[in-house]
mmCIF file of C-alpha atoms and ligand atoms in Angstrom:
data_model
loop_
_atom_site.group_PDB
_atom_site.id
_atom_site.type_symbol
_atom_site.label_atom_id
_atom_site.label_comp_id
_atom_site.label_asym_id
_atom_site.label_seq_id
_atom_site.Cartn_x
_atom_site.Cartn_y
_atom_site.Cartn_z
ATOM 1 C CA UNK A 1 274.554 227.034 183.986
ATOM 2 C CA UNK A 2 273.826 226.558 180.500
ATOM 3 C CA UNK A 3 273.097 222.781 179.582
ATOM 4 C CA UNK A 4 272.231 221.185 176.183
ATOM 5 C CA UNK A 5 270.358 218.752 178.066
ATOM 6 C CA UNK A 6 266.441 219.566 178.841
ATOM 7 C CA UNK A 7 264.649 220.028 181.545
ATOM 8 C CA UNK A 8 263.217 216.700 183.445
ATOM 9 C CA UNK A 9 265.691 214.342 181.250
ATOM 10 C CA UNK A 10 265.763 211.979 184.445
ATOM 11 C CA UNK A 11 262.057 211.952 185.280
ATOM 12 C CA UNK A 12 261.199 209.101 186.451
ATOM 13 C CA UNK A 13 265.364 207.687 187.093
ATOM 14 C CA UNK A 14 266.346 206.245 190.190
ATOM 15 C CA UNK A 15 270.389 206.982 190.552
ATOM 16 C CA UNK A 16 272.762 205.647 193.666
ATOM 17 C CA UNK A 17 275.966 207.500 193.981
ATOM 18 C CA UNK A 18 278.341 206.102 196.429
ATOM 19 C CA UNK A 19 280.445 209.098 197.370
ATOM 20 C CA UNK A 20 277.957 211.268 196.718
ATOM 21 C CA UNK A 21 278.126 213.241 200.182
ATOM 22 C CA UNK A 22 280.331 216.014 198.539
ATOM 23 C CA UNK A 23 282.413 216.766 195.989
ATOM 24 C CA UNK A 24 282.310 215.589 192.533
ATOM 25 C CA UNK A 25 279.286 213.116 193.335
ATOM 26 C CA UNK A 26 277.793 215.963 195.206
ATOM 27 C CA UNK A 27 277.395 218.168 192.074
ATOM 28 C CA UNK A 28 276.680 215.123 190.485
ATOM 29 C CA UNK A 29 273.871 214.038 192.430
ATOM 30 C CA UNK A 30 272.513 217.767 192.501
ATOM 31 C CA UNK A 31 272.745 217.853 188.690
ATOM 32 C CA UNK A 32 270.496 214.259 188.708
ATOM 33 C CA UNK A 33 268.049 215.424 191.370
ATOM 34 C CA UNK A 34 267.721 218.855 189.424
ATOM 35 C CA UNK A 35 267.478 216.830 186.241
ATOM 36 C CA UNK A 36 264.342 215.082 187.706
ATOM 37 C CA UNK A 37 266.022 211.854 189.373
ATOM 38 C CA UNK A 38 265.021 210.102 192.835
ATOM 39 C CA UNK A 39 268.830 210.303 194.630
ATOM 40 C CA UNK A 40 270.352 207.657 196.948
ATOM 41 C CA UNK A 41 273.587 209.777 198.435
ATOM 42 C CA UNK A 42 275.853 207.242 200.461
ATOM 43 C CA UNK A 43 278.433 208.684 202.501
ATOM 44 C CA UNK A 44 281.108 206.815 204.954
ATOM 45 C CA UNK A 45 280.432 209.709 207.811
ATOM 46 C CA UNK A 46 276.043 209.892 208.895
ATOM 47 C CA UNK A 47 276.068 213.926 209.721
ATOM 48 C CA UNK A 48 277.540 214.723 206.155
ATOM 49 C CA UNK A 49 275.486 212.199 204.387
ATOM 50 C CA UNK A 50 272.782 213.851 205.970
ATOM 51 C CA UNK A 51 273.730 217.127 205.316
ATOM 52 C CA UNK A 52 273.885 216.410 201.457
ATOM 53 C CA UNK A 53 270.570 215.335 202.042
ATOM 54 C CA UNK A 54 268.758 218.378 203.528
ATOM 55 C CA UNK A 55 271.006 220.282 200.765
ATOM 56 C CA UNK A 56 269.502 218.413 197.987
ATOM 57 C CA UNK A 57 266.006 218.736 198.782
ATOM 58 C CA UNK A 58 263.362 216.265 198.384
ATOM 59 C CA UNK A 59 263.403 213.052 197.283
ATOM 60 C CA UNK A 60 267.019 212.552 198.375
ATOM 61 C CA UNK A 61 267.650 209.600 200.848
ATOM 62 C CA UNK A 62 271.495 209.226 202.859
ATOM 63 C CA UNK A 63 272.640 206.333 203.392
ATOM 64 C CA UNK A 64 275.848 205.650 205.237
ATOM 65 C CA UNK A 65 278.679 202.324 204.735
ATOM 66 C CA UNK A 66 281.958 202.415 203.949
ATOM 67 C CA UNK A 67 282.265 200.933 200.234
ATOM 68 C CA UNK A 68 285.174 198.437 201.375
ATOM 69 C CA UNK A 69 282.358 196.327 203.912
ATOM 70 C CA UNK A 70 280.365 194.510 201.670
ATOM 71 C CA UNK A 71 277.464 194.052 204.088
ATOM 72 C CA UNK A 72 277.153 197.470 205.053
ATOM 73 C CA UNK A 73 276.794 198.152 201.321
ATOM 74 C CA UNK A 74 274.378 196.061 200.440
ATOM 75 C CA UNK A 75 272.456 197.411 203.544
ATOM 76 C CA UNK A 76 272.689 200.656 202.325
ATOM 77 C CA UNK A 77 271.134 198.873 198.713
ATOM 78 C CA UNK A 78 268.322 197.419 200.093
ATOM 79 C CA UNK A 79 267.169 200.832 201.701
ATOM 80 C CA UNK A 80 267.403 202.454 198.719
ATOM 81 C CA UNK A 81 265.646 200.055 196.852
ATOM 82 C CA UNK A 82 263.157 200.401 199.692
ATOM 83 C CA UNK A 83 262.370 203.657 198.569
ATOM 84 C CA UNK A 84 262.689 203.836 195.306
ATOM 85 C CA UNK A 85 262.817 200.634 193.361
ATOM 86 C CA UNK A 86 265.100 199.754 190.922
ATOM 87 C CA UNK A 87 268.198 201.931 190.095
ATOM 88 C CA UNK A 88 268.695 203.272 186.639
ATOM 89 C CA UNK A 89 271.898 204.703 187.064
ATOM 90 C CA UNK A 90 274.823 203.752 190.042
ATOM 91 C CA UNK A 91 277.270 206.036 190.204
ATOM 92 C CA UNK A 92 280.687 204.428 191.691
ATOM 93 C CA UNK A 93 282.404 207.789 193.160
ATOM 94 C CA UNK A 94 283.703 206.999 196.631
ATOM 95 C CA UNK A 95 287.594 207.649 196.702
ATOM 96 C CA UNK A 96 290.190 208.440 198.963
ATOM 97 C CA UNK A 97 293.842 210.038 197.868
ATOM 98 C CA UNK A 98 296.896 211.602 199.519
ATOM 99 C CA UNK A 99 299.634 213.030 197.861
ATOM 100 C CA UNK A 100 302.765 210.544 199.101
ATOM 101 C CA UNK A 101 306.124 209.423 197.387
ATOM 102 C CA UNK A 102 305.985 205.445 197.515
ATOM 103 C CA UNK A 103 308.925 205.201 199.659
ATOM 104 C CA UNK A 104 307.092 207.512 202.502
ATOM 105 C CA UNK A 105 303.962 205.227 202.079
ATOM 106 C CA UNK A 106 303.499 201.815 204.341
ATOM 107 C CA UNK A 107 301.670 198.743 202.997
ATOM 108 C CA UNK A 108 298.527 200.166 204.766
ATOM 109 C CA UNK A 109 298.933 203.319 203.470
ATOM 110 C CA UNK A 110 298.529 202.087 199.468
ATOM 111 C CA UNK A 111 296.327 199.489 200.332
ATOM 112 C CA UNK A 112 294.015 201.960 202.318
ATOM 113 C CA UNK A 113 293.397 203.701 198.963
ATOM 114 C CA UNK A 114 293.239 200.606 196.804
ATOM 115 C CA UNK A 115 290.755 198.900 198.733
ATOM 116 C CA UNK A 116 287.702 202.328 198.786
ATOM 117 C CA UNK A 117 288.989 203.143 194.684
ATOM 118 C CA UNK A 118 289.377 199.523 193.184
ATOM 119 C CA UNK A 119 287.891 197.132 195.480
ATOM 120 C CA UNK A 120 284.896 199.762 197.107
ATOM 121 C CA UNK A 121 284.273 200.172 192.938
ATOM 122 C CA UNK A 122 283.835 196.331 192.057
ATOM 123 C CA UNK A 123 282.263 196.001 195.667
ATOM 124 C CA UNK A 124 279.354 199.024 194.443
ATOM 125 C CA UNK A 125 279.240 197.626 191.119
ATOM 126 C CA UNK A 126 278.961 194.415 191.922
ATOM 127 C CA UNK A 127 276.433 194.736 194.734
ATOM 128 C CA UNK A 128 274.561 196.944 193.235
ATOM 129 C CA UNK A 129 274.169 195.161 189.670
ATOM 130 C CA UNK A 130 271.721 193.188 191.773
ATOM 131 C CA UNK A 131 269.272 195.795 192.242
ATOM 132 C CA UNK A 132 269.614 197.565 189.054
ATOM 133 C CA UNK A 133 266.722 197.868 186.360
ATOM 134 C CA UNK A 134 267.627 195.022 183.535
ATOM 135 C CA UNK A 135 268.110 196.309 180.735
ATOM 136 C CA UNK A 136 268.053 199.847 180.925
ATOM 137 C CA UNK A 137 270.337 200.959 183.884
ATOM 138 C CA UNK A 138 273.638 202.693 183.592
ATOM 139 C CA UNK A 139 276.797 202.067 185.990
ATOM 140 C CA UNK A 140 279.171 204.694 185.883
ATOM 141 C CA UNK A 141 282.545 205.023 187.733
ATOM 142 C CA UNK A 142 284.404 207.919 188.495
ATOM 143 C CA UNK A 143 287.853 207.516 187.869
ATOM 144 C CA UNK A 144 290.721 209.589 187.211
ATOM 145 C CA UNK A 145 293.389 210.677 184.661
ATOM 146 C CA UNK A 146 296.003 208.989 187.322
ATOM 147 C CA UNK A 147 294.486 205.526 185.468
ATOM 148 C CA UNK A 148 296.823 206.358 182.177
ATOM 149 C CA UNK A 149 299.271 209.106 183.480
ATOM 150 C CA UNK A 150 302.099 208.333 185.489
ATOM 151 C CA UNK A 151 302.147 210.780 188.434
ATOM 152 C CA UNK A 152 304.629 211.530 191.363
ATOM 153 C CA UNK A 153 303.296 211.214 194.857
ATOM 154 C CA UNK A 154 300.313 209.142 193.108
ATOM 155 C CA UNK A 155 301.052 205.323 193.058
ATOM 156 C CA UNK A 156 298.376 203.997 195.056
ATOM 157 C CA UNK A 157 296.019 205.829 192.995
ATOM 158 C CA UNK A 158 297.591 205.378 189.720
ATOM 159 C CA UNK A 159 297.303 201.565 190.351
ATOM 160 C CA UNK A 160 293.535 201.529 191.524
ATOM 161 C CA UNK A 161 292.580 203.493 188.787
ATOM 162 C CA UNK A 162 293.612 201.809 186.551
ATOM 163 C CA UNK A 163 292.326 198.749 187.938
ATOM 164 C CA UNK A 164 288.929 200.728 188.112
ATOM 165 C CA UNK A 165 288.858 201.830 184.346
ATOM 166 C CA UNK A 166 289.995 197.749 183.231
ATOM 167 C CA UNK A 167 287.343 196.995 185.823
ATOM 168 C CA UNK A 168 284.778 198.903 184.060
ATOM 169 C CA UNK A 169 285.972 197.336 180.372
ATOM 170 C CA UNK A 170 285.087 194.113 181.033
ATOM 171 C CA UNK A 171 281.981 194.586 182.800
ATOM 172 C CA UNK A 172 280.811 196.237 180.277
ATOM 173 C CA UNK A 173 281.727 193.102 177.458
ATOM 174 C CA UNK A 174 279.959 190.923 180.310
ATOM 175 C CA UNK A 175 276.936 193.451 181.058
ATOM 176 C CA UNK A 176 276.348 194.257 177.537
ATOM 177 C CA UNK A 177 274.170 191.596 176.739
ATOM 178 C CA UNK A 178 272.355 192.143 180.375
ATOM 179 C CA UNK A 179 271.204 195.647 178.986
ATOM 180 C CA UNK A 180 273.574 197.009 181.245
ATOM 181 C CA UNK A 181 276.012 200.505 179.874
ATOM 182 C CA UNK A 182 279.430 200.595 182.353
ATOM 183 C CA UNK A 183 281.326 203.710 181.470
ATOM 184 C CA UNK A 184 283.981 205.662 183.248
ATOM 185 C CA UNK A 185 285.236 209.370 183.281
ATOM 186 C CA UNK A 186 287.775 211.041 184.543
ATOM 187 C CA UNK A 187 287.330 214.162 186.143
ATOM 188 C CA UNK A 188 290.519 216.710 186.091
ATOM 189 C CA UNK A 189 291.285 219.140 188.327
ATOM 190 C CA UNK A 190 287.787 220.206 190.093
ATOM 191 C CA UNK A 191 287.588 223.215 192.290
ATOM 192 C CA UNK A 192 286.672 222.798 195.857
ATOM 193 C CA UNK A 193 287.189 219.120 196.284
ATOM 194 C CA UNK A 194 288.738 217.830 199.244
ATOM 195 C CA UNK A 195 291.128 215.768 196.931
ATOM 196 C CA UNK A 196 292.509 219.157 195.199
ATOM 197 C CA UNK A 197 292.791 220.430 198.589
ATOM 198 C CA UNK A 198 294.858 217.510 198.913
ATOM 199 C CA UNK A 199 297.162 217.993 195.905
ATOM 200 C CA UNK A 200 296.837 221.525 195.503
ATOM 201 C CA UNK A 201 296.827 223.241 199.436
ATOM 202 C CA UNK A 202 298.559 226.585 198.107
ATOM 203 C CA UNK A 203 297.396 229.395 195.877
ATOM 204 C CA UNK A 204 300.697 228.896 194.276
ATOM 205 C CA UNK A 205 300.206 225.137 193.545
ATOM 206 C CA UNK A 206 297.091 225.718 192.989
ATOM 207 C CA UNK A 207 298.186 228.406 189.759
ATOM 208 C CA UNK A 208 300.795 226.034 189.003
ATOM 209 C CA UNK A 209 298.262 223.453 187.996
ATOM 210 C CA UNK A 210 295.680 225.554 186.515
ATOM 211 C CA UNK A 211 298.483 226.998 184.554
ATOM 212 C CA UNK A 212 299.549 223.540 183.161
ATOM 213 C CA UNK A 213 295.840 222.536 182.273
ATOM 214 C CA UNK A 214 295.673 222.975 178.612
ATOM 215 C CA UNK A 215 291.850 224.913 179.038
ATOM 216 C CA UNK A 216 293.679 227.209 181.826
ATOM 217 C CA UNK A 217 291.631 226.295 184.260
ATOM 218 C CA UNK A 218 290.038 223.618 187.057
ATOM 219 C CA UNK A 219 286.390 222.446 186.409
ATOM 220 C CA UNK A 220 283.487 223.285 188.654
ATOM 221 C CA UNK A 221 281.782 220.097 189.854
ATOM 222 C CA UNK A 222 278.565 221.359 187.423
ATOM 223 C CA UNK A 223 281.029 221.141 184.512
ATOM 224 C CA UNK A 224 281.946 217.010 185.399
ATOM 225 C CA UNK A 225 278.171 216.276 186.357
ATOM 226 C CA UNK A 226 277.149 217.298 183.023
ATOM 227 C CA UNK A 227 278.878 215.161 181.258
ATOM 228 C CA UNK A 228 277.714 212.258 184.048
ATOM 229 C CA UNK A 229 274.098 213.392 183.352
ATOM 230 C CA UNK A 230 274.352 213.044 179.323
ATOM 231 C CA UNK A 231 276.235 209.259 179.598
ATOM 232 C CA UNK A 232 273.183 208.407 181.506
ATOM 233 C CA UNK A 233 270.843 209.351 179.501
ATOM 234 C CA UNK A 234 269.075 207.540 176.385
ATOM 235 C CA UNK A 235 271.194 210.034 174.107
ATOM 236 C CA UNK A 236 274.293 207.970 174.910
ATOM 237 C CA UNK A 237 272.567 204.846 174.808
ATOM 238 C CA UNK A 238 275.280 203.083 172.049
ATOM 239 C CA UNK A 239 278.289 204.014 174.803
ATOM 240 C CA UNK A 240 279.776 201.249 176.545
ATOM 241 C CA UNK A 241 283.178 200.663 177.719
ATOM 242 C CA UNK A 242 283.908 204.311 177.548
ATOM 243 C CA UNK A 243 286.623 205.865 179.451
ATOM 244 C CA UNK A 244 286.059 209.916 178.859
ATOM 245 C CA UNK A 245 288.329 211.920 179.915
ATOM 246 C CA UNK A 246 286.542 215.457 181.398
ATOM 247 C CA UNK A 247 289.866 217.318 182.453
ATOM 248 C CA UNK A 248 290.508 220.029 180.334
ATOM 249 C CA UNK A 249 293.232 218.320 178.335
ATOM 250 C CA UNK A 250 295.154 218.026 181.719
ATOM 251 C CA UNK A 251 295.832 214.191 180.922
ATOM 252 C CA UNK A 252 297.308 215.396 177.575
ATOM 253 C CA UNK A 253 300.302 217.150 179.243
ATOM 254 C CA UNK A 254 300.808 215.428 182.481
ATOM 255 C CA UNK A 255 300.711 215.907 186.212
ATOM 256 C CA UNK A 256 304.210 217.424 186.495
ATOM 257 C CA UNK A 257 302.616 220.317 187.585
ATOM 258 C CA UNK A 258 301.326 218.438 190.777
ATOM 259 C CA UNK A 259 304.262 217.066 192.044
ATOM 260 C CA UNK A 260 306.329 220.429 193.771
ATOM 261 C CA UNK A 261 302.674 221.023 195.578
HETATM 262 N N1 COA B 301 300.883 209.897 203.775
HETATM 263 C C1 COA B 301 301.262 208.612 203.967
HETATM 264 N N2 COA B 301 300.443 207.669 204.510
HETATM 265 C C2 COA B 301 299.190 208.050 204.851
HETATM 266 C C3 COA B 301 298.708 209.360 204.661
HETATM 267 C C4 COA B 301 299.636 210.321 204.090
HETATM 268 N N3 COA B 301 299.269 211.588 203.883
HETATM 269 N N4 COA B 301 297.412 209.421 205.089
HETATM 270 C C5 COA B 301 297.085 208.191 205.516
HETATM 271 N N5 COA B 301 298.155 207.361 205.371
HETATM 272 C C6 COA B 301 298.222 205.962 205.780
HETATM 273 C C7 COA B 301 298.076 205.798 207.271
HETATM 274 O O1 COA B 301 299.297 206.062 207.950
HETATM 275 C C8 COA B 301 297.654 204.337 207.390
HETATM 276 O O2 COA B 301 298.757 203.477 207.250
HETATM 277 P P1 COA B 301 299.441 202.766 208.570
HETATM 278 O O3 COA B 301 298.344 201.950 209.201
HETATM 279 O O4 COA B 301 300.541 201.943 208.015
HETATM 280 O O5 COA B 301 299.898 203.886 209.429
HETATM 281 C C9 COA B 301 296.827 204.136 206.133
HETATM 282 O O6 COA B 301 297.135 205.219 205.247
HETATM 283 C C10 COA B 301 295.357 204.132 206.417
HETATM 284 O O7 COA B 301 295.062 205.334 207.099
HETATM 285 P P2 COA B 301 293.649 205.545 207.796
HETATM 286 O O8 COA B 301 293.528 206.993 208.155
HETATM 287 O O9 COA B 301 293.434 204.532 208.863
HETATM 288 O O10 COA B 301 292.695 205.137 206.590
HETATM 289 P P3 COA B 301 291.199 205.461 206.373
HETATM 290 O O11 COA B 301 290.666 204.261 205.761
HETATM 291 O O12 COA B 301 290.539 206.006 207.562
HETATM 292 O O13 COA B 301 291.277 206.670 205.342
HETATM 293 C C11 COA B 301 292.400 207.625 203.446
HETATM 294 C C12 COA B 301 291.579 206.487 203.998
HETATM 295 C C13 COA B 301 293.812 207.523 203.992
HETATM 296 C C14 COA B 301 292.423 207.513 201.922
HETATM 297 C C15 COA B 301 291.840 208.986 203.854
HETATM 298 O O14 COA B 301 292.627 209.973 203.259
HETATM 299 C C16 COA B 301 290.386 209.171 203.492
HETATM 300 O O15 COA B 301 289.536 208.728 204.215
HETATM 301 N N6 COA B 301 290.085 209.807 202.394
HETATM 302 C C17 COA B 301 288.709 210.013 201.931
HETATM 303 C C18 COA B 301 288.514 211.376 201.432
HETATM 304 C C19 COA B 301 289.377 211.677 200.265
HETATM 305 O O16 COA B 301 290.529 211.286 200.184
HETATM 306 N N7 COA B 301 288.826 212.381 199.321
HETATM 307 C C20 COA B 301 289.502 212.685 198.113
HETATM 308 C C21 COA B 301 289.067 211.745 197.065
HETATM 309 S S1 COA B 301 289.947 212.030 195.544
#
């Protein structure tokens, strides 16, 4: 992949990434280990979190909790600080989705997905602010374009990402003066993610969207950790409070494309 940023930019970086057992934080945390970082990759299941792991290569520890139990997380905290001391840059990636109408969706159902997106996000970024380096670190969340587009089948995550990118605002006027960047982005449409797989299961739905995305296209998971990588380095290190959208221009036009999937 081509990259404007150089070689062994995270030398040196300590980065958590809750999620980051596949997917999106997967290619992020390859990008950061690639890019020179020590990785903590936690994961809610221990035989995929350690399969990131051995996929990573060294210095790459798994860690498992599930981001809604606040003790298991800061478990999972301590080891990493453990191993590698203070973390320069938490990633807050662990989310869950289904594509449901509202009215087909119990009480559980929405909060299920409220409590890993919203609550699992304040729970990482709170828990973790503890063991970040001050100043210096930077605490990124992974949201979504669902945070600012209305989409069918999508309420539960509309809400809790919108909560997450608010979350992230304010953090950011409180952390500022800590030394502390909170940003957001908002991956698009990313190929081979469980969550497309979700919303997109057909070839035909899967054309549909990729037809509506304004680029013409999904991302590969390289294409959103790039843009993770340069927010957490010292080139961005006068952005705070940033919501970036990394989608193509899908959040331009709408989901309407995702709702007959
Ligand atoms: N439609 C409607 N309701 C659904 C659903 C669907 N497709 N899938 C799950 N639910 C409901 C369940 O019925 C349950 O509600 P109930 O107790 O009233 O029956 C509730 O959601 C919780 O389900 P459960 O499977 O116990 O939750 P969980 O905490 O184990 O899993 C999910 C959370 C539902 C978000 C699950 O999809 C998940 O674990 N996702 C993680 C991976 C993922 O989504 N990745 C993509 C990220 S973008």
């Amino acid at each position: 992949m081509n990259s404007a940023l150089k070689d062994g930019i995270l030398d040196n970086k300590v980065a958590f990434i809750t999620g980051g057992t596949s997917g999106i934080n997967l290619g992020i945390a390859r990008r950061f280990v690639a890019a020179g970082a020590k990785v903590t990759v936690l994961g809610r299941n221990a035989d995929k979190a350690r399969a990131a792991r051995e996929s990573l290569g060294a210095h790459v520890l798994d860690v498992t909790a599930d981001v809604r139990q606040p003790d298991q997380l800061a478990a999972a905290l301590a080891q990493a600080r453990d191993r590698f001391g203070e973390i320069d840059i938490l990633v807050a990636g662990a989310a869950g989705n289904f594509p449901s109408p509202a009215l087909a969706m119990s009480p559980n159902g929405f909060k299920a997905v409220v409590d890993i997106d919203l609550l699992g996000t304040f729970n990482a970024l709170r828990l973790g602010y503890e063991h970040l380096r001050r100043p210096g670190a930077h605490v990124l969340a992974i949201s979504a374009p669902q945070a600012q587009v209305p989409s069918m089948l999508q309420s539960h995550v509309c809400a809790a990402k919108a909560g997450v990118d608010m979350l992230v605002k304010t953090l950011a006027l409180e952390w500022g003066a800590l030394g502390v960047r909170v940003n957001s982005i908002w991956p698009g449409a990313v190929e081979g993610t469980e969550g497309m797989q979700r919303l997109a299961p057909t070839p035909e739905s899967h054309a549909r969207i990729a037809g509506a995305i304004p680029l013409g296209r999904f991302a590969s998971a390289e294409e959103i950790a790039e843009v993770a990588l340069f927010l957490s380095t010292d080139s961005a290190r006068y952005v705070t409070g940033a919501v970036w959208a990394v989608d193509g221009g899908m959040s331009l036009v709408g989901f309407h494309a995702l709702a007959g999937s």
